PDB file of C-alpha atoms in Angstrom:
ATOM      1  CA  UNK A   1      44.944  37.937 -15.069  1.00  0.00           C
ATOM      2  CA  UNK A   2      41.853  39.114 -13.170  1.00  0.00           C
ATOM      3  CA  UNK A   3      39.682  37.456 -15.767  1.00  0.00           C
ATOM      4  CA  UNK A   4      41.370  34.071 -15.119  1.00  0.00           C
ATOM      5  CA  UNK A   5      40.965  34.395 -11.339  1.00  0.00           C
ATOM      6  CA  UNK A   6      37.343  35.404 -11.783  1.00  0.00           C
ATOM      7  CA  UNK A   7      36.692  32.370 -14.035  1.00  0.00           C
ATOM      8  CA  UNK A   8      38.469  30.050 -11.572  1.00  0.00           C
ATOM      9  CA  UNK A   9      36.319  31.294  -8.653  1.00  0.00           C
ATOM     10  CA  UNK A  10      33.194  30.973 -10.760  1.00  0.00           C
ATOM     11  CA  UNK A  11      34.072  27.361 -11.650  1.00  0.00           C
ATOM     12  CA  UNK A  12      34.759  26.498  -8.007  1.00  0.00           C
ATOM     13  CA  UNK A  13      31.450  28.061  -6.933  1.00  0.00           C
ATOM     14  CA  UNK A  14      29.388  26.124  -9.501  1.00  0.00           C
ATOM     15  CA  UNK A  15      31.217  22.872  -8.722  1.00  0.00           C
ATOM     16  CA  UNK A  16      30.453  23.190  -5.004  1.00  0.00           C
ATOM     17  CA  UNK A  17      26.874  24.227  -5.780  1.00  0.00           C
ATOM     18  CA  UNK A  18      26.388  21.211  -8.063  1.00  0.00           C
ATOM     19  CA  UNK A  19      27.798  18.804  -5.451  1.00  0.00           C
ATOM     20  CA  UNK A  20      25.455  20.079  -2.748  1.00  0.00           C
ATOM     21  CA  UNK A  21      22.495  19.954  -5.124  1.00  0.00           C
ATOM     22  CA  UNK A  22      23.132  16.422  -6.358  1.00  0.00           C
ATOM     23  CA  UNK A  23      23.879  14.803  -3.022  1.00  0.00           C
ATOM     24  CA  UNK A  24      21.269  16.670  -1.013  1.00  0.00           C
ATOM     25  CA  UNK A  25      23.416  17.798   1.883  1.00  0.00           C
ATOM     26  CA  UNK A  26      21.331  19.425   4.576  1.00  0.00           C
ATOM     27  CA  UNK A  27      17.954  17.972   3.612  1.00  0.00           C
ATOM     28  CA  UNK A  28      16.078  14.780   4.349  1.00  0.00           C
ATOM     29  CA  UNK A  29      16.554  11.843   1.993  1.00  0.00           C
ATOM     30  CA  UNK A  30      13.115  10.429   2.860  1.00  0.00           C
ATOM     31  CA  UNK A  31       9.955  11.182   0.967  1.00  0.00           C
ATOM     32  CA  UNK A  32       7.562  13.173   3.105  1.00  0.00           C
ATOM     33  CA  UNK A  33       3.929  12.159   2.692  1.00  0.00           C
ATOM     34  CA  UNK A  34       0.827  14.152   3.535  1.00  0.00           C
ATOM     35  CA  UNK A  35      -0.770  13.555   6.921  1.00  0.00           C
ATOM     36  CA  UNK A  36      -4.203  12.757   5.512  1.00  0.00           C
ATOM     37  CA  UNK A  37      -5.144   9.383   3.993  1.00  0.00           C
ATOM     38  CA  UNK A  38      -4.465   8.987   0.297  1.00  0.00           C
ATOM     39  CA  UNK A  39      -7.273   7.649  -1.852  1.00  0.00           C
ATOM     40  CA  UNK A  40      -6.117   5.354  -4.597  1.00  0.00           C
ATOM     41  CA  UNK A  41      -8.247   4.109  -7.462  1.00  0.00           C
ATOM     42  CA  UNK A  42     -10.224   1.091  -6.343  1.00  0.00           C
ATOM     43  CA  UNK A  43     -11.634  -1.732  -8.300  1.00  0.00           C
ATOM     44  CA  UNK A  44     -10.926  -5.353  -8.713  1.00  0.00           C
ATOM     45  CA  UNK A  45     -11.526  -8.393  -6.578  1.00  0.00           C
ATOM     46  CA  UNK A  46      -9.873 -10.054  -3.644  1.00  0.00           C
ATOM     47  CA  UNK A  47      -9.633 -13.399  -1.889  1.00  0.00           C
ATOM     48  CA  UNK A  48      -9.290 -13.633   1.896  1.00  0.00           C
ATOM     49  CA  UNK A  49      -5.967 -15.302   2.786  1.00  0.00           C
ATOM     50  CA  UNK A  50      -6.357 -15.659   6.571  1.00  0.00           C
ATOM     51  CA  UNK A  51      -8.566 -18.095   8.538  1.00  0.00           C
ATOM     52  CA  UNK A  52     -10.863 -15.356   9.896  1.00  0.00           C
ATOM     53  CA  UNK A  53     -11.051 -11.718   8.812  1.00  0.00           C
ATOM     54  CA  UNK A  54     -12.987  -8.975  10.594  1.00  0.00           C
ATOM     55  CA  UNK A  55     -14.601  -6.354   8.393  1.00  0.00           C
ATOM     56  CA  UNK A  56     -14.953  -3.082  10.274  1.00  0.00           C
ATOM     57  CA  UNK A  57     -16.994   0.069   9.776  1.00  0.00           C
ATOM     58  CA  UNK A  58     -13.849   2.256   9.664  1.00  0.00           C
ATOM     59  CA  UNK A  59     -10.206   1.808   8.695  1.00  0.00           C
ATOM     60  CA  UNK A  60      -7.971   0.354  11.375  1.00  0.00           C
ATOM     61  CA  UNK A  61      -8.756  -1.850  14.348  1.00  0.00           C
ATOM     62  CA  UNK A  62     -11.001   0.596  16.214  1.00  0.00           C
ATOM     63  CA  UNK A  63     -14.093   0.338  13.999  1.00  0.00           C
ATOM     64  CA  UNK A  64     -17.203  -1.636  14.830  1.00  0.00           C
ATOM     65  CA  UNK A  65     -17.164  -5.155  13.381  1.00  0.00           C
ATOM     66  CA  UNK A  66     -19.725  -5.553  10.582  1.00  0.00           C
ATOM     67  CA  UNK A  67     -18.883  -9.083   9.380  1.00  0.00           C
ATOM     68  CA  UNK A  68     -16.440 -11.969   9.645  1.00  0.00           C
ATOM     69  CA  UNK A  69     -15.014 -13.490   6.482  1.00  0.00           C
ATOM     70  CA  UNK A  70     -13.336 -16.879   6.108  1.00  0.00           C
ATOM     71  CA  UNK A  71     -10.300 -17.949   4.124  1.00  0.00           C
ATOM     72  CA  UNK A  72     -11.112 -18.203   0.424  1.00  0.00           C
ATOM     73  CA  UNK A  73     -14.066 -15.776   0.454  1.00  0.00           C
ATOM     74  CA  UNK A  74     -14.173 -13.617  -2.679  1.00  0.00           C
ATOM     75  CA  UNK A  75     -14.891  -9.897  -2.213  1.00  0.00           C
ATOM     76  CA  UNK A  76     -15.181  -6.925  -4.538  1.00  0.00           C
ATOM     77  CA  UNK A  77     -12.711  -4.123  -3.774  1.00  0.00           C
ATOM     78  CA  UNK A  78     -14.369  -0.733  -4.232  1.00  0.00           C
ATOM     79  CA  UNK A  79     -11.766   1.596  -2.738  1.00  0.00           C
ATOM     80  CA  UNK A  80      -8.163   1.579  -1.551  1.00  0.00           C
ATOM     81  CA  UNK A  81      -6.791   4.026   1.017  1.00  0.00           C
ATOM     82  CA  UNK A  82      -3.295   4.259   2.412  1.00  0.00           C
ATOM     83  CA  UNK A  83      -2.829   5.342   6.024  1.00  0.00           C
ATOM     84  CA  UNK A  84       0.379   5.731   7.994  1.00  0.00           C
ATOM     85  CA  UNK A  85       0.922   3.241  10.834  1.00  0.00           C
ATOM     86  CA  UNK A  86       2.841   5.204  13.488  1.00  0.00           C
ATOM     87  CA  UNK A  87       3.914   2.119  15.443  1.00  0.00           C
ATOM     88  CA  UNK A  88       5.535   0.399  12.431  1.00  0.00           C
ATOM     89  CA  UNK A  89       6.455   3.632  10.565  1.00  0.00           C
ATOM     90  CA  UNK A  90       5.012   2.389   7.250  1.00  0.00           C
ATOM     91  CA  UNK A  91       2.067   3.125   4.967  1.00  0.00           C
ATOM     92  CA  UNK A  92      -0.592   0.382   4.890  1.00  0.00           C
ATOM     93  CA  UNK A  93      -3.318  -0.011   2.293  1.00  0.00           C
ATOM     94  CA  UNK A  94      -6.869  -0.630   3.483  1.00  0.00           C
ATOM     95  CA  UNK A  95      -9.568  -2.001   1.213  1.00  0.00           C
ATOM     96  CA  UNK A  96     -13.241  -1.021   1.282  1.00  0.00           C
ATOM     97  CA  UNK A  97     -14.864  -4.260   0.169  1.00  0.00           C
ATOM     98  CA  UNK A  98     -18.301  -5.627  -0.640  1.00  0.00           C
ATOM     99  CA  UNK A  99     -18.989  -9.281   0.167  1.00  0.00           C
ATOM    100  CA  UNK A 100     -21.152 -11.606  -1.914  1.00  0.00           C
ATOM    101  CA  UNK A 101     -23.930 -10.924   0.647  1.00  0.00           C
ATOM    102  CA  UNK A 102     -23.615  -7.153  -0.098  1.00  0.00           C
ATOM    103  CA  UNK A 103     -22.050  -6.410   3.297  1.00  0.00           C
ATOM    104  CA  UNK A 104     -19.644  -3.460   3.144  1.00  0.00           C
ATOM    105  CA  UNK A 105     -16.614  -2.836   5.349  1.00  0.00           C
ATOM    106  CA  UNK A 106     -12.896  -2.075   5.667  1.00  0.00           C
ATOM    107  CA  UNK A 107      -9.969  -4.484   5.938  1.00  0.00           C
ATOM    108  CA  UNK A 108      -6.200  -4.264   5.826  1.00  0.00           C
ATOM    109  CA  UNK A 109      -4.677  -5.262   2.494  1.00  0.00           C
ATOM    110  CA  UNK A 110      -2.383  -7.673   4.347  1.00  0.00           C
ATOM    111  CA  UNK A 111      -5.231 -10.204   4.591  1.00  0.00           C
ATOM    112  CA  UNK A 112      -6.649 -10.017   1.062  1.00  0.00           C
ATOM    113  CA  UNK A 113      -4.969 -11.112  -2.179  1.00  0.00           C
ATOM    114  CA  UNK A 114      -5.936  -8.589  -4.882  1.00  0.00           C
ATOM    115  CA  UNK A 115      -6.897  -9.493  -8.459  1.00  0.00           C
ATOM    116  CA  UNK A 116      -8.015  -7.403 -11.393  1.00  0.00           C
ATOM    117  CA  UNK A 117     -10.723  -9.782 -12.616  1.00  0.00           C
ATOM    118  CA  UNK A 118     -13.368 -11.806 -10.776  1.00  0.00           C
ATOM    119  CA  UNK A 119     -12.572 -14.921 -12.806  1.00  0.00           C
ATOM    120  CA  UNK A 120      -8.931 -14.827 -11.673  1.00  0.00           C
ATOM    121  CA  UNK A 121     -10.011 -14.398  -8.043  1.00  0.00           C
ATOM    122  CA  UNK A 122     -12.387 -17.374  -8.334  1.00  0.00           C
ATOM    123  CA  UNK A 123      -9.631 -19.540  -9.849  1.00  0.00           C
ATOM    124  CA  UNK A 124      -7.347 -18.587  -6.939  1.00  0.00           C
ATOM    125  CA  UNK A 125     -10.170 -19.406  -4.517  1.00  0.00           C
ATOM    126  CA  UNK A 126     -10.562 -22.906  -6.032  1.00  0.00           C
ATOM    127  CA  UNK A 127      -6.809 -23.498  -5.856  1.00  0.00           C
ATOM    128  CA  UNK A 128      -6.837 -22.511  -2.171  1.00  0.00           C
ATOM    129  CA  UNK A 129      -9.751 -24.875  -1.474  1.00  0.00           C
ATOM    130  CA  UNK A 130      -7.991 -27.757  -3.233  1.00  0.00           C
ATOM    131  CA  UNK A 131      -4.812 -27.100  -1.270  1.00  0.00           C
ATOM    132  CA  UNK A 132      -6.766 -26.981   2.006  1.00  0.00           C
ATOM    133  CA  UNK A 133      -8.573 -30.267   1.161  1.00  0.00           C
ATOM    134  CA  UNK A 134      -5.280 -31.986   0.349  1.00  0.00           C
ATOM    135  CA  UNK A 135      -3.790 -30.898   3.673  1.00  0.00           C
ATOM    136  CA  UNK A 136      -6.837 -31.994   5.659  1.00  0.00           C
ATOM    137  CA  UNK A 137      -7.129 -35.274   3.718  1.00  0.00           C
ATOM    138  CA  UNK A 138      -3.572 -36.373   4.540  1.00  0.00           C
TER     139      UNK A 138
END
């Protein structure tokens, strides 16, 4: 009889333990990220998708402006870093890019369409120019 009671208690214990482990009671359900920027593998090309884009010397809006790019400009993406935006509570990628004039600077990924190959970026650039000409021509 003691053996049955012991087995019953053991089964109840492991059932409760398994429930707490699976559903994560008492711990955060959100992924915690490190406080420092994360460097992701860079590479590829990008096309500016906003009328004017400021390239800055550092990530974010506080860096010194090094160049202004226009919509449709093709850039080479050398590095990608993710930083946490406290005001919006999200991670944002920033690209370290090189322009066709060899000017280097940082920009938010929100303003650059990324492509793996230069040829694909140039085809996208031509499509954007054709679309812009059709809108202006009407």
